[in-house]
Every structure is written in structure tokens, then in C-alpha cells.
Coordinates of C-alpha atoms in Angstrom, one line a residue:
X1 CA -18.8 -7.1 -2.3
X2 CA -15.2 -8.2 -3.0
X3 CA -13.2 -5.6 -1.1
X4 CA -9.4 -5.1 -1.0
X5 CA -9.1 -7.0 2.3
X6 CA -10.8 -10.0 0.6
X7 CA -8.1 -9.8 -2.1
X8 CA -5.4 -10.2 0.5
X9 CA -7.2 -12.9 2.4
X10 CA -7.6 -14.9 -0.9
X11 CA -3.9 -14.6 -1.6
X12 CA -3.0 -16.0 1.8
X13 CA -5.5 -18.8 1.5
X14 CA -4.1 -19.7 -1.9
X15 CA -0.4 -19.9 -0.8
X16 CA 1.0 -17.5 1.8
X17 CA 4.6 -18.2 0.7
X18 CA 4.3 -17.0 -2.9
X19 CA 5.6 -13.5 -3.7
X20 CA 3.1 -10.7 -3.5
X21 CA 5.4 -8.0 -4.8
X22 CA 9.0 -7.2 -5.6
X23 CA 10.2 -3.6 -5.4
X24 CA 13.1 -2.0 -7.1
X25 CA 14.3 1.5 -6.3
X26 CA 15.9 3.1 -9.4
X27 CA 15.6 6.7 -8.5
X28 CA 18.8 8.6 -7.3
X29 CA 19.3 9.0 -3.6
X30 CA 20.0 7.1 -0.4
X31 CA 17.7 4.2 -1.3
X32 CA 18.9 3.7 -4.8
X33 CA 19.5 0.1 -5.6
X34 CA 17.1 -1.3 -3.0
X35 CA 15.3 -4.5 -3.9
X36 CA 12.6 -5.6 -1.5
X37 CA 10.5 -8.7 -1.9
X38 CA 7.4 -9.4 0.2
X39 CA 5.7 -12.8 0.3
X40 CA 1.9 -12.7 0.7
X41 CA 2.3 -13.6 4.4
X42 CA 4.8 -10.8 5.0
X43 CA 2.7 -8.3 3.1
X44 CA -0.3 -9.3 5.3
X45 CA 1.8 -8.8 8.4
X46 CA 2.8 -5.3 7.3
X47 CA -0.9 -4.5 6.5
X48 CA -2.0 -5.8 9.9
X49 CA 0.5 -3.7 11.8
X50 CA -0.4 -0.6 9.8
X51 CA -4.1 -1.2 10.2
X52 CA -3.7 -1.7 14.0
X53 CA -1.7 1.5 14.1
X54 CA -4.6 3.3 12.4
X55 CA -7.4 1.6 14.4
X56 CA -5.9 1.3 17.8
X57 CA -3.5 4.2 17.7
X58 CA -5.6 6.8 15.9
X59 CA -9.2 5.5 16.2
X60 CA -9.7 5.1 12.4
X61 CA -12.9 3.4 11.3
X62 CA -15.5 3.6 8.5
X63 CA -16.0 7.3 7.8
X64 CA -12.5 8.3 8.7
X65 CA -10.7 10.0 5.8
X66 CA -7.0 9.2 5.4
X67 CA -4.8 11.1 3.1
X68 CA -2.0 8.9 1.7
X69 CA 1.1 10.7 0.5
X70 CA 3.7 8.1 -0.4
X71 CA 5.5 7.9 -3.7
X72 CA 4.3 5.6 -6.5
X73 CA 5.1 2.9 -7.2
X74 CA 6.5 1.9 -3.8
X75 CA 6.1 -1.1 -1.5
X76 CA 5.2 1.1 1.4
X77 CA 2.3 2.7 -0.6
X78 CA 0.8 -0.8 -1.1
X79 CA 0.6 -1.9 2.6
X80 CA -0.6 1.5 3.8
X81 CA -3.4 1.5 1.2
X82 CA -4.4 -2.0 2.2
X83 CA -4.3 -1.0 5.8
X84 CA -6.6 2.0 5.2
X85 CA -9.0 -0.2 3.4
X86 CA -8.8 -2.9 6.1
X87 CA -10.1 -0.4 8.7
X88 CA -12.9 0.6 6.3
X89 CA -11.7 4.2 6.0
X90 CA -11.7 6.4 2.9
X91 CA -8.3 6.7 1.2
X92 CA -7.9 10.0 -0.4
X93 CA -5.1 11.2 -2.7
X94 CA -6.4 14.7 -2.8
X95 CA -5.0 17.1 -0.2
X96 CA -8.1 19.3 -0.5
X97 CA -10.3 16.5 0.8
X98 CA -10.0 17.5 4.5
X99 CA -8.3 14.4 6.0
X100 CA -8.6 13.2 9.5
X101 CA -5.3 11.4 9.3
X102 CA -2.4 11.9 6.9
X103 CA 0.2 9.2 6.2
X104 CA 3.1 10.9 4.6
X105 CA 6.8 11.0 3.8
X106 CA 6.7 14.8 4.3
X107 CA 5.3 15.4 7.8
X108 CA 6.2 19.2 7.6
X109 CA 4.2 19.9 4.5
X110 CA 1.1 22.2 4.7
X111 CA -1.4 19.4 4.4
X112 CA 0.2 17.5 7.3
X113 CA 0.0 20.6 9.4
X114 CA -3.7 20.8 8.7
X115 CA -4.4 17.1 9.5
X116 CA -5.7 16.0 12.9
X117 CA -3.3 13.1 13.1
X118 CA -0.1 12.4 11.1
X119 CA 2.0 9.3 10.5
X120 CA 5.5 9.9 9.2
X121 CA 6.8 7.3 6.8
X122 CA 10.5 6.8 6.1
X123 CA 11.1 5.1 2.7
X124 CA 14.4 3.2 3.4
X125 CA 13.8 -0.4 4.1
X126 CA 16.0 -0.5 7.2
X127 CA 14.8 2.7 8.8
X128 CA 14.4 2.6 12.6
X129 CA 13.2 6.2 13.0
X130 CA 12.1 9.0 10.8
X131 CA 14.7 11.3 12.3
X132 CA 15.4 13.7 15.2
X133 CA 13.4 16.7 13.8
X134 CA 9.9 15.1 13.9
X135 CA 7.3 17.3 15.6
X136 CA 5.8 16.2 18.8
X137 CA 2.6 14.3 18.4
X138 CA 3.4 12.7 15.1
X139 CA 3.5 8.9 14.9
X140 CA 6.9 7.7 13.7
X141 CA 6.1 4.6 11.7
X142 CA 9.6 3.3 11.6
X143 CA 9.9 3.5 15.4
X144 CA 6.4 2.5 16.4
X145 CA 4.8 0.2 13.9
X146 CA 6.6 -2.9 15.2
X147 CA 4.8 -2.7 18.5
X148 CA 1.4 -3.3 16.9
X149 CA -0.1 -6.8 16.4
X150 CA 0.6 -9.1 13.4
X151 CA -3.1 -9.9 13.0
X152 CA -6.0 -7.5 12.5
X153 CA -9.8 -7.5 13.1
X154 CA -11.8 -4.4 12.1
X155 CA -14.1 -2.7 14.5
X156 CA -16.7 -2.4 11.7
X157 CA -17.2 -3.0 8.0
X158 CA -17.7 -0.2 5.5
X159 CA -20.9 0.0 3.5
X160 CA -20.5 -1.1 -0.1
X161 CA -21.4 2.4 -1.3
X162 CA -18.9 4.1 1.0
X163 CA -16.0 5.8 -0.8
X164 CA -12.9 3.6 -0.7
X165 CA -10.7 5.9 -2.9
X166 CA -10.8 9.6 -3.8
X167 CA -8.6 10.9 -6.5
X168 CA -8.9 14.1 -8.5
X169 CA -12.4 14.6 -7.1
X170 CA -13.6 11.2 -8.3
X171 CA -14.9 8.8 -5.6
X172 CA -14.8 5.1 -6.0
X173 CA -17.0 3.0 -3.7
X174 CA -15.8 -0.1 -1.9
X175 CA -18.0 -2.2 -4.1
X176 CA -16.2 -1.0 -7.2
X177 CA -12.6 -0.5 -6.1
X178 CA -11.4 -4.0 -7.0
X179 CA -11.3 -4.3 -10.8
X180 CA -13.9 -6.6 -12.2
X181 CA -16.4 -8.3 -10.0
X182 CA -14.0 -10.2 -7.8
X183 CA -11.7 -13.2 -8.3
X184 CA -11.0 -13.8 -12.0
X185 CA -8.4 -16.5 -11.9
X186 CA -10.3 -19.8 -12.1
X187 CA -8.4 -22.3 -9.9
X188 CA -5.5 -19.9 -9.8
X189 CA -5.0 -20.2 -13.5
X190 CA -3.7 -16.6 -14.1
X191 CA -0.9 -16.0 -11.6
X192 CA 0.7 -13.4 -13.9
X193 CA 3.8 -11.5 -13.0
X194 CA 3.0 -7.9 -13.7
X195 CA 5.5 -5.0 -14.1
X196 CA 4.2 -1.7 -12.7
X197 CA 6.0 1.6 -13.1
X198 CA 3.2 4.1 -12.8
X199 CA 3.9 7.2 -10.8
X200 CA 0.1 7.8 -10.5
X201 CA -0.7 6.2 -7.1
X202 CA -4.4 5.6 -8.0
X203 CA -3.4 3.8 -11.2
X204 CA -0.7 1.8 -9.4
X205 CA -3.1 0.6 -6.7
X206 CA -5.8 -0.2 -9.3
X207 CA -3.2 -2.3 -11.3
X208 CA -2.1 -4.1 -8.1
X209 CA -5.6 -5.0 -7.0
X210 CA -6.4 -6.3 -10.4
X211 CA -3.2 -8.4 -10.5
X212 CA -3.8 -9.8 -7.0
X213 CA -7.5 -10.6 -7.7
X214 CA -6.1 -13.0 -10.3
X215 CA -3.7 -14.5 -7.8
X216 CA -0.7 -12.8 -9.5
X217 CA 2.3 -10.9 -8.2
X218 CA 3.8 -7.6 -9.2
X219 CA 7.2 -6.1 -9.8
X220 CA 7.2 -2.5 -8.8
X221 CA 10.0 -0.3 -10.2
X222 CA 10.4 3.3 -9.1
X223 CA 12.5 5.0 -11.7
X224 CA 12.5 5.0 -15.5
X225 CA 14.7 3.2 -18.0
X226 CA 16.1 0.4 -16.0
X227 CA 12.5 -0.8 -15.4
X228 CA 12.4 -2.1 -18.9
X229 CA 15.7 -4.0 -18.7
X230 CA 15.2 -7.4 -20.5
X231 CA 17.6 -9.0 -18.0
X232 CA 15.6 -7.8 -15.1
X233 CA 12.3 -8.8 -16.6
X234 CA 13.7 -12.2 -17.4
X235 CA 15.1 -12.7 -13.9
X236 CA 11.9 -11.6 -12.2
X237 CA 9.7 -13.7 -14.5
X238 CA 7.7 -10.8 -15.8
X239 CA 5.1 -11.9 -18.3
X240 CA 2.8 -8.8 -18.4
X241 CA 3.2 -5.0 -18.5
X242 CA 0.8 -2.6 -16.8

């Protein structure tokens, strides 16, 4: 089985310094104009910290259902998804699934009030806290995630047939969640630079896993028309569109 955690490990083994993703925020608001670039090593560090927060802080393991409610495409969506898969939990995008844990940018929404545990995610890159109105008992990612370790070891591994992703009632097993049957870039031959603009988180994550399985990197753009700017595509070295 070639799982999401294997994809990240292979990226690191190939070259930890190469870019894993570059994110542009083109939507109106406080974060408009942000550009964030994560190397493979930096992405792995974010994933490890988030995975440790889930495992050590909230006892997540295979069988735990985690509802992920973060905008797509977004760099924070990517490391939380990989963290959920690193602990062997089931990532659901369906609020009706009955989640044990919810990772969300809206900790006061009805689904968050129904979840056993909630992690509040603040989107701005330099956030140091979610804000003063956070309810007692909610983990404030911006304030707390830095305290968790930079490396991660799972307590247990998921079964290949266990659901890795649930979206619109459709369940995708761990053995099937990475597109194809595993690494497809012979000797790192692909290394494509893929532009992703999908607002569908399942599609975005599928495209990312496929790109990374080929040792490529991605440019994520949250917004619309500027994403297709020829100057941006040229400056970022984009050579493929999702």
C-alpha cells in the first residue's frame, strides 16, 4: 500500500529542499495578497506538528473520524489532511459523518458544537492565536501547535481497506487514496509544476497527492482570474494545469 505518508516520505528522501507547494491568496479580505512557499522539509514539519497535536493532544488513531473544514485550495488544508492520514484516521468532508474531531476555521458552527474535540484554525500565515472569543476546551492551533514535536511516529497503522477519505458519502480506502498505484516518476523524471485552483477539497487533495507521487510541486491559488495570469505562471514555472 502506498499511503499519503509514503508520498511525503518519498519527497523528503528525494530532496527535502525542493518546493512542495506555493500558495497565493487572491480572495478579498485580510489575507489578500499572501504568498506562502513551503519546501518539502517545511511541509513535513507542519504535518508532524499537526499529527502530534491530533495523536498526543486528542488521542487520534486508526478508527478516529476527523472532519476537515478548511477552504480549498489552501496550504493549511494540505498539512492538516496529511496529518490526519499520518495518524491513520479517517478524513471526512461530510459534516453528517459524525466526527470525533473537527478541524475548522469556524469553531462556532453547528458541526463544531457537535464534535467531541475541536481544533480552531486561523488562515493568516502570521497568526499567533485564533482570537479572544474562542470557547473553552477548543485547541487553538495558532497558539498551541508550535509546542508539538517536529517529527512524528504513529501509534498504529491503518488497514489498507480502512476509509482514508469520505466525501459526499463516497468512501475511499487507504489503499486507493493515492492516485495510481504509487510512485510514477521513474528516477524523478516528472517533477511537474502543477497549478491547482479547485474549490472542491477532495479534488484538490487528489490532485496534490497525484502531483507529489510524481515528485512534482504545486501552485495553489485561492481566488479566480489572477490564477491564470501568464506572468504568474511563468514566474512560478507552471507547466501543467489541474
